Every structure is written in C-alpha cells, then in structure tokens.
C-alpha cells in the first residue's frame, strides 16, 4: 500500500523536475541562439570592413 501511495508523489516530482529542466533548456537554447547571431553579425561586420 505504501508504494502505491508514494507513486503519485514521485510522478508529480518527476513532472515538475522535467518541466523545470525543459524551461532551463529552452532558456539556454535561446541564449545560445542570441550568442550565435551576435557572433555572425560581428563577423559579417568584420568581413565587410
């Protein structure tokens, strides 16, 4: 009975962990994309000049 009672708690914790992980990954990807676009823009300016 204890294992079945603990299962919803574990699944809720896993879901919240996955959600936070997804949020962190998406923010990291956005940061990486901004950084890459900045580097590309800088290199284009450097090449043009």
Coordinates of C-alpha atoms in Angstrom, one line a residue:
X1 CA 0.0 0.0 0.0
X2 CA 2.9 2.4 0.8
X3 CA 4.4 2.0 -2.7
X4 CA 1.1 2.8 -4.4
X5 CA 0.6 5.8 -2.2
X6 CA 4.1 7.1 -3.0
X7 CA 3.7 6.7 -6.7
X8 CA 1.6 9.9 -7.4
X9 CA 4.1 11.9 -5.3
X10 CA 7.1 10.5 -7.3
X11 CA 5.3 11.1 -10.6
X12 CA 4.4 14.7 -9.6
X13 CA 8.0 15.3 -8.6
X14 CA 9.3 13.9 -11.8
X15 CA 6.9 16.0 -13.8
X16 CA 7.9 19.2 -12.0
X17 CA 11.6 18.3 -12.5
X18 CA 11.1 17.7 -16.2
X19 CA 9.2 20.9 -16.6
X20 CA 12.0 22.9 -14.8
X21 CA 14.6 21.1 -16.9
X22 CA 12.7 21.9 -20.1
X23 CA 12.4 25.6 -19.1
X24 CA 16.2 25.7 -18.3
X25 CA 17.0 24.0 -21.7
X26 CA 14.8 26.4 -23.7
X27 CA 16.3 29.5 -22.0
X28 CA 19.8 28.1 -22.6
X29 CA 19.0 27.4 -26.3
X30 CA 17.6 31.0 -26.6
X31 CA 20.8 32.4 -25.0
X32 CA 22.9 30.2 -27.4
X33 CA 20.9 31.4 -30.4
X34 CA 21.4 35.1 -29.4
X35 CA 25.1 34.5 -28.8
X36 CA 25.5 32.8 -32.2
X37 CA 23.6 35.6 -34.1
X38 CA 25.8 38.2 -32.3
X39 CA 28.9 36.3 -33.4
X40 CA 27.6 36.0 -37.0
X41 CA 26.7 39.7 -37.1
X42 CA 30.1 40.7 -35.7
X43 CA 32.0 38.5 -38.2
X44 CA 29.9 40.0 -41.1
X45 CA 30.8 43.5 -40.0
X46 CA 34.4 42.5 -39.7
X47 CA 34.5 40.9 -43.1
X48 CA 32.8 43.9 -44.7
X49 CA 35.2 46.3 -43.1

